[in-house]
Amino acid sequence: MKIASFAALALLAATSVSFAQPSQPPLSAEERTRWFREAKFGMFIHWGAYSVIGRHEWIRTMAQIPQADYDVYAKQFNPVKFNADAWVDLAKNAGAKYMVITSKHHDGFSIYRSQVSDYDVETTPYQGDPLKQLAAAAKKKDMRLGFYHSIMDWHHPDYRPRRSWEYPKNYKEGGNNNRYIDFMKAQLKELLTGYGDVAMIWFDGEWEHTLAEAKRDDEVYDFIRGLQPNTLINDRLYERKPGNKADFGTPEQYVPATGFKDPSGKPILWEACVTINNDSWGYNKYETEFKTDRDLIRMLVEVVSKGGNLLLNVGPKPDGTIQDEFVTRLNAMGRWMKVNQESIYDTTASPFERMSFFGRATTKGNKLYLHIFDWPKDGVLRVAGLRNLVHSAQLLADPSRRIVSKRDGDDILLTLPGAAPDEIASVLELTLDGAPVTVPFANRPDAKGLISLGVESCEIETEFEQRAKKENALGHVFLTRWTRDKDVPYWKVEAPKAGRYRVEAFYSSRKAGTPFTVEAGPAKLTGSSINSGGDWVFKSQPLGELELKQGATEVRVRLDTKSGGTINLERLVLHPAQ
């Protein structure tokens, strides 16, 4: 076993970056990120010593496992069935254009043969270097590869703070974070000089402010740029806020309602990292709940329609295989992508702020792609607010079908013959007379003065660990899995004049007594759910009156989930009060 002295670490980390031999000359930020903007879809891999336990990547601290006991598991890591080519093939077949794998997670165990650490794959029976094997397979198969690297380190003797459960009296004392940062730089240098072109360094664990408090975050940024100037760097090198120096933002386990913007309001690059299962990133042999093919395909479409990328995670088993629940879902995504990839790769965000139907949109030049989640019963799709002339329209899954378009004021009506070619997401390609030109969509009163707020036209205001999602079944479009009060559906409403409205809610619920609140600006109206007869029985409930101001207002519904109840919300209808 090698022993790396701190002097050696400092020398390795401090070596002048001018000696680095990047494979390409430095590119501008626009060119550096071009591949990322075009790719849209990547595969995340969390794999390490925690996979041996098979519960969670945080299991050492969740179960308060002493370091010596955890090391017993780490030394059992022996992925004898690991096949790097098979992993890359799985990603490619799913439609992913890049992969990101953990080089070191918070437990401090390096998943490669590090010359500056004694806590790596060399302490295990495994004779190979998983990262070298994966890098070789990725290069051979034209797959970009990046490395996740945790700033936080529960193992390194210099890192502070330590875990309070492990050192309750002095978890912040001692150590030397500057020396630890030298060690981290030494490992980054190994990754950036020994594994070919690195697509990105994906930092994590920044919330303990190690680099910021040492005032060395910019130093690490420049260090990476000097070694491989075109490697992308995510926002977690810094405080995780839109608009920092990094190349892209990283919302975790949720899809932001309107994408990511910097403090000036300008859209910025972002990537939603999401698990296929619900409980962990690393392998969890006890997991029983997984997102469906339908969830994942629609999530990819939603993320791309909002200008982002989707980084979808798998947690391989300790033997190096990937469980069937992940493989079958990735293969299903690949089948959909083979038909509809033109609507995903190299597209830009939807030109519509809101959709008038249940679906999403992406664009590419004068092409507008409409992703239809709920096929219209009458065969007519209204595309509200599209001002362009439509030269042609075709279904990507069945170009032979004849699609007729006609104008109706600011809207386009599309006649769709037959049934949906794909009940998850059918894609309609419109060729326009130029780049899409749209009229901002808002929910307005109809001829009778009613304002109908269907879930199809809402967005979900949310954050980490989103659960609520839109769904359609049996002729209904509704919000389901609404188990967190931080998931808030909202609509944009325009009232021609101020006035009072009677509010009626349509939903299903198996339990009475779940409180909820309807908000329209400062005005609030509270309600309590009825038992509608079950999850699939939708009924209406009058809630009372609410004042709307003239002009634009955002209407929100907040659910109080403390009681353990929930509802499947279909729509609100606002009736003008007499």
PDB file of N, CA and C in Angstrom, residues 177-226:
ATOM      1  N   ASN A 177      -8.003  22.188   6.635  1.00  0.00           N
ATOM      2  CA  ASN A 177      -8.724  22.148   5.368  1.00  0.00           C
ATOM      3  C   ASN A 177      -7.870  22.613   4.195  1.00  0.00           C
ATOM      4  N   ASN A 178      -6.891  23.474   4.436  1.00  0.00           N
ATOM      5  CA  ASN A 178      -6.005  23.851   3.339  1.00  0.00           C
ATOM      6  C   ASN A 178      -5.188  22.653   2.864  1.00  0.00           C
ATOM      7  N   ARG A 179      -4.740  21.853   3.815  1.00  0.00           N
ATOM      8  CA  ARG A 179      -4.002  20.654   3.432  1.00  0.00           C
ATOM      9  C   ARG A 179      -4.933  19.661   2.736  1.00  0.00           C
ATOM     10  N   TYR A 180      -6.167  19.579   3.218  1.00  0.00           N
ATOM     11  CA  TYR A 180      -7.137  18.709   2.549  1.00  0.00           C
ATOM     12  C   TYR A 180      -7.389  19.173   1.112  1.00  0.00           C
ATOM     13  N   ILE A 181      -7.498  20.475   0.903  1.00  0.00           N
ATOM     14  CA  ILE A 181      -7.740  20.988  -0.452  1.00  0.00           C
ATOM     15  C   ILE A 181      -6.561  20.668  -1.369  1.00  0.00           C
ATOM     16  N   ASP A 182      -5.342  20.693  -0.817  1.00  0.00           N
ATOM     17  CA  ASP A 182      -4.189  20.266  -1.617  1.00  0.00           C
ATOM     18  C   ASP A 182      -4.355  18.808  -2.052  1.00  0.00           C
ATOM     19  N   PHE A 183      -4.825  17.976  -1.129  1.00  0.00           N
ATOM     20  CA  PHE A 183      -5.082  16.572  -1.453  1.00  0.00           C
ATOM     21  C   PHE A 183      -6.168  16.466  -2.531  1.00  0.00           C
ATOM     22  N   MET A 184      -7.231  17.232  -2.408  1.00  0.00           N
ATOM     23  CA  MET A 184      -8.313  17.189  -3.384  1.00  0.00           C
ATOM     24  C   MET A 184      -7.801  17.601  -4.759  1.00  0.00           C
ATOM     25  N   LYS A 185      -6.964  18.619  -4.792  1.00  0.00           N
ATOM     26  CA  LYS A 185      -6.390  19.052  -6.073  1.00  0.00           C
ATOM     27  C   LYS A 185      -5.507  17.957  -6.663  1.00  0.00           C
ATOM     28  N   ALA A 186      -4.789  17.261  -5.803  1.00  0.00           N
ATOM     29  CA  ALA A 186      -3.948  16.167  -6.302  1.00  0.00           C
ATOM     30  C   ALA A 186      -4.794  15.076  -6.946  1.00  0.00           C
ATOM     31  N   GLN A 187      -5.931  14.762  -6.333  1.00  0.00           N
ATOM     32  CA  GLN A 187      -6.820  13.770  -6.940  1.00  0.00           C
ATOM     33  C   GLN A 187      -7.439  14.302  -8.238  1.00  0.00           C
ATOM     34  N   LEU A 188      -7.813  15.561  -8.256  1.00  0.00           N
ATOM     35  CA  LEU A 188      -8.345  16.138  -9.488  1.00  0.00           C
ATOM     36  C   LEU A 188      -7.313  16.070 -10.603  1.00  0.00           C
ATOM     37  N   LYS A 189      -6.047  16.299 -10.250  1.00  0.00           N
ATOM     38  CA  LYS A 189      -4.997  16.228 -11.269  1.00  0.00           C
ATOM     39  C   LYS A 189      -4.878  14.815 -11.811  1.00  0.00           C
ATOM     40  N   GLU A 190      -5.010  13.817 -10.942  1.00  0.00           N
ATOM     41  CA  GLU A 190      -4.991  12.435 -11.418  1.00  0.00           C
ATOM     42  C   GLU A 190      -6.108  12.195 -12.434  1.00  0.00           C
ATOM     43  N   LEU A 191      -7.290  12.670 -12.112  1.00  0.00           N
ATOM     44  CA  LEU A 191      -8.444  12.447 -12.980  1.00  0.00           C
ATOM     45  C   LEU A 191      -8.305  13.190 -14.305  1.00  0.00           C
ATOM     46  N   LEU A 192      -7.709  14.372 -14.252  1.00  0.00           N
ATOM     47  CA  LEU A 192      -7.640  15.230 -15.435  1.00  0.00           C
ATOM     48  C   LEU A 192      -6.411  14.971 -16.296  1.00  0.00           C
ATOM     49  N   THR A 193      -5.497  14.145 -15.809  1.00  0.00           N
ATOM     50  CA  THR A 193      -4.297  13.848 -16.602  1.00  0.00           C
ATOM     51  C   THR A 193      -4.140  12.363 -16.903  1.00  0.00           C
ATOM     52  N   GLY A 194      -4.950  11.515 -16.289  1.00  0.00           N
ATOM     53  CA  GLY A 194      -4.759  10.090 -16.471  1.00  0.00           C
ATOM     54  C   GLY A 194      -5.902   9.348 -17.115  1.00  0.00           C
ATOM     55  N   TYR A 195      -6.987  10.062 -17.507  1.00  0.00           N
ATOM     56  CA  TYR A 195      -8.182   9.377 -17.988  1.00  0.00           C
ATOM     57  C   TYR A 195      -8.729   9.970 -19.287  1.00  0.00           C
ATOM     58  N   GLY A 196      -7.855  10.617 -20.044  1.00  0.00           N
ATOM     59  CA  GLY A 196      -8.281  11.178 -21.322  1.00  0.00           C
ATOM     60  C   GLY A 196      -9.079  12.456 -21.150  1.00  0.00           C
ATOM     61  N   ASP A 197      -9.797  12.819 -22.206  1.00  0.00           N
ATOM     62  CA  ASP A 197     -10.621  14.035 -22.163  1.00  0.00           C
ATOM     63  C   ASP A 197     -11.758  13.838 -21.164  1.00  0.00           C
ATOM     64  N   VAL A 198     -11.865  14.753 -20.229  1.00  0.00           N
ATOM     65  CA  VAL A 198     -12.892  14.677 -19.181  1.00  0.00           C
ATOM     66  C   VAL A 198     -13.998  15.669 -19.525  1.00  0.00           C
ATOM     67  N   ALA A 199     -15.201  15.173 -19.703  1.00  0.00           N
ATOM     68  CA  ALA A 199     -16.316  16.027 -20.129  1.00  0.00           C
ATOM     69  C   ALA A 199     -16.651  17.068 -19.071  1.00  0.00           C
ATOM     70  N   MET A 200     -16.654  16.637 -17.802  1.00  0.00           N
ATOM     71  CA  MET A 200     -16.997  17.573 -16.728  1.00  0.00           C
ATOM     72  C   MET A 200     -16.472  17.062 -15.400  1.00  0.00           C
ATOM     73  N   ILE A 201     -16.232  17.974 -14.491  1.00  0.00           N
ATOM     74  CA  ILE A 201     -16.048  17.657 -13.081  1.00  0.00           C
ATOM     75  C   ILE A 201     -17.324  18.098 -12.381  1.00  0.00           C
ATOM     76  N   TRP A 202     -17.980  17.137 -11.751  1.00  0.00           N
ATOM     77  CA  TRP A 202     -19.296  17.351 -11.146  1.00  0.00           C
ATOM     78  C   TRP A 202     -19.118  17.323  -9.627  1.00  0.00           C
ATOM     79  N   PHE A 203     -18.947  18.528  -9.042  1.00  0.00           N
ATOM     80  CA  PHE A 203     -18.696  18.623  -7.601  1.00  0.00           C
ATOM     81  C   PHE A 203     -19.991  18.432  -6.804  1.00  0.00           C
ATOM     82  N   ASP A 204     -19.799  18.055  -5.535  1.00  0.00           N
ATOM     83  CA  ASP A 204     -20.915  17.911  -4.606  1.00  0.00           C
ATOM     84  C   ASP A 204     -20.361  18.095  -3.190  1.00  0.00           C
ATOM     85  N   GLY A 205     -21.261  18.277  -2.214  1.00  0.00           N
ATOM     86  CA  GLY A 205     -20.835  18.429  -0.826  1.00  0.00           C
ATOM     87  C   GLY A 205     -20.329  19.816  -0.502  1.00  0.00           C
ATOM     88  N   GLU A 206     -20.777  20.807  -1.280  1.00  0.00           N
ATOM     89  CA  GLU A 206     -20.293  22.185  -1.095  1.00  0.00           C
ATOM     90  C   GLU A 206     -20.942  22.889   0.087  1.00  0.00           C
ATOM     91  N   TRP A 207     -22.014  22.311   0.639  1.00  0.00           N
ATOM     92  CA  TRP A 207     -22.799  23.020   1.655  1.00  0.00           C
ATOM     93  C   TRP A 207     -22.058  23.176   2.986  1.00  0.00           C
ATOM     94  N   GLU A 208     -20.927  22.497   3.149  1.00  0.00           N
ATOM     95  CA  GLU A 208     -20.116  22.724   4.349  1.00  0.00           C
ATOM     96  C   GLU A 208     -19.091  23.832   4.144  1.00  0.00           C
ATOM     97  N   HIS A 209     -19.118  24.468   2.968  1.00  0.00           N
ATOM     98  CA  HIS A 209     -18.383  25.716   2.674  1.00  0.00           C
ATOM     99  C   HIS A 209     -16.862  25.573   2.811  1.00  0.00           C
ATOM    100  N   THR A 210     -16.345  24.382   2.573  1.00  0.00           N
ATOM    101  CA  THR A 210     -14.917  24.128   2.731  1.00  0.00           C
ATOM    102  C   THR A 210     -14.068  25.050   1.862  1.00  0.00           C
ATOM    103  N   LEU A 211     -14.384  25.101   0.585  1.00  0.00           N
ATOM    104  CA  LEU A 211     -13.583  25.893  -0.338  1.00  0.00           C
ATOM    105  C   LEU A 211     -13.831  27.385  -0.162  1.00  0.00           C
ATOM    106  N   ALA A 212     -15.082  27.761   0.057  1.00  0.00           N
ATOM    107  CA  ALA A 212     -15.411  29.181   0.193  1.00  0.00           C
ATOM    108  C   ALA A 212     -14.737  29.787   1.418  1.00  0.00           C
ATOM    109  N   GLU A 213     -14.778  29.068   2.548  1.00  0.00           N
ATOM    110  CA  GLU A 213     -14.183  29.615   3.768  1.00  0.00           C
ATOM    111  C   GLU A 213     -12.665  29.684   3.679  1.00  0.00           C
ATOM    112  N   ALA A 214     -12.077  28.797   2.893  1.00  0.00           N
ATOM    113  CA  ALA A 214     -10.632  28.845   2.677  1.00  0.00           C
ATOM    114  C   ALA A 214     -10.261  29.826   1.559  1.00  0.00           C
ATOM    115  N   LYS A 215     -11.291  30.371   0.900  1.00  0.00           N
ATOM    116  CA  LYS A 215     -11.091  31.300  -0.218  1.00  0.00           C
ATOM    117  C   LYS A 215     -10.251  30.649  -1.325  1.00  0.00           C
ATOM    118  N   ARG A 216     -10.588  29.391  -1.630  1.00  0.00           N
ATOM    119  CA  ARG A 216      -9.822  28.664  -2.641  1.00  0.00           C
ATOM    120  C   ARG A 216     -10.702  28.073  -3.743  1.00  0.00           C
ATOM    121  N   ASP A 217     -11.966  28.495  -3.800  1.00  0.00           N
ATOM    122  CA  ASP A 217     -12.843  27.956  -4.839  1.00  0.00           C
ATOM    123  C   ASP A 217     -12.392  28.408  -6.232  1.00  0.00           C
ATOM    124  N   ASP A 218     -12.047  29.688  -6.374  1.00  0.00           N
ATOM    125  CA  ASP A 218     -11.561  30.159  -7.671  1.00  0.00           C
ATOM    126  C   ASP A 218     -10.244  29.481  -8.049  1.00  0.00           C
ATOM    127  N   GLU A 219      -9.421  29.222  -7.049  1.00  0.00           N
ATOM    128  CA  GLU A 219      -8.153  28.537  -7.300  1.00  0.00           C
ATOM    129  C   GLU A 219      -8.400  27.156  -7.906  1.00  0.00           C
ATOM    130  N   VAL A 220      -9.363  26.428  -7.360  1.00  0.00           N
ATOM    131  CA  VAL A 220      -9.683  25.107  -7.893  1.00  0.00           C
ATOM    132  C   VAL A 220     -10.261  25.223  -9.302  1.00  0.00           C
ATOM    133  N   TYR A 221     -11.107  26.208  -9.513  1.00  0.00           N
ATOM    134  CA  TYR A 221     -11.667  26.459 -10.848  1.00  0.00           C
ATOM    135  C   TYR A 221     -10.540  26.669 -11.859  1.00  0.00           C
ATOM    136  N   ASP A 222      -9.597  27.561 -11.535  1.00  0.00           N
ATOM    137  CA  ASP A 222      -8.498  27.863 -12.451  1.00  0.00           C
ATOM    138  C   ASP A 222      -7.586  26.646 -12.640  1.00  0.00           C
ATOM    139  N   PHE A 223      -7.430  25.846 -11.590  1.00  0.00           N
ATOM    140  CA  PHE A 223      -6.604  24.639 -11.655  1.00  0.00           C
ATOM    141  C   PHE A 223      -7.165  23.663 -12.693  1.00  0.00           C
ATOM    142  N   ILE A 224      -8.471  23.472 -12.674  1.00  0.00           N
ATOM    143  CA  ILE A 224      -9.117  22.591 -13.644  1.00  0.00           C
ATOM    144  C   ILE A 224      -8.982  23.154 -15.050  1.00  0.00           C
ATOM    145  N   ARG A 225      -9.241  24.447 -15.189  1.00  0.00           N
ATOM    146  CA  ARG A 225      -9.149  25.086 -16.498  1.00  0.00           C
ATOM    147  C   ARG A 225      -7.728  24.964 -17.066  1.00  0.00           C
ATOM    148  N   GLY A 226      -6.722  25.017 -16.187  1.00  0.00           N
ATOM    149  CA  GLY A 226      -5.350  24.896 -16.658  1.00  0.00           C
ATOM    150  C   GLY A 226      -5.007  23.501 -17.134  1.00  0.00           C
TER     151      GLY A 226
END
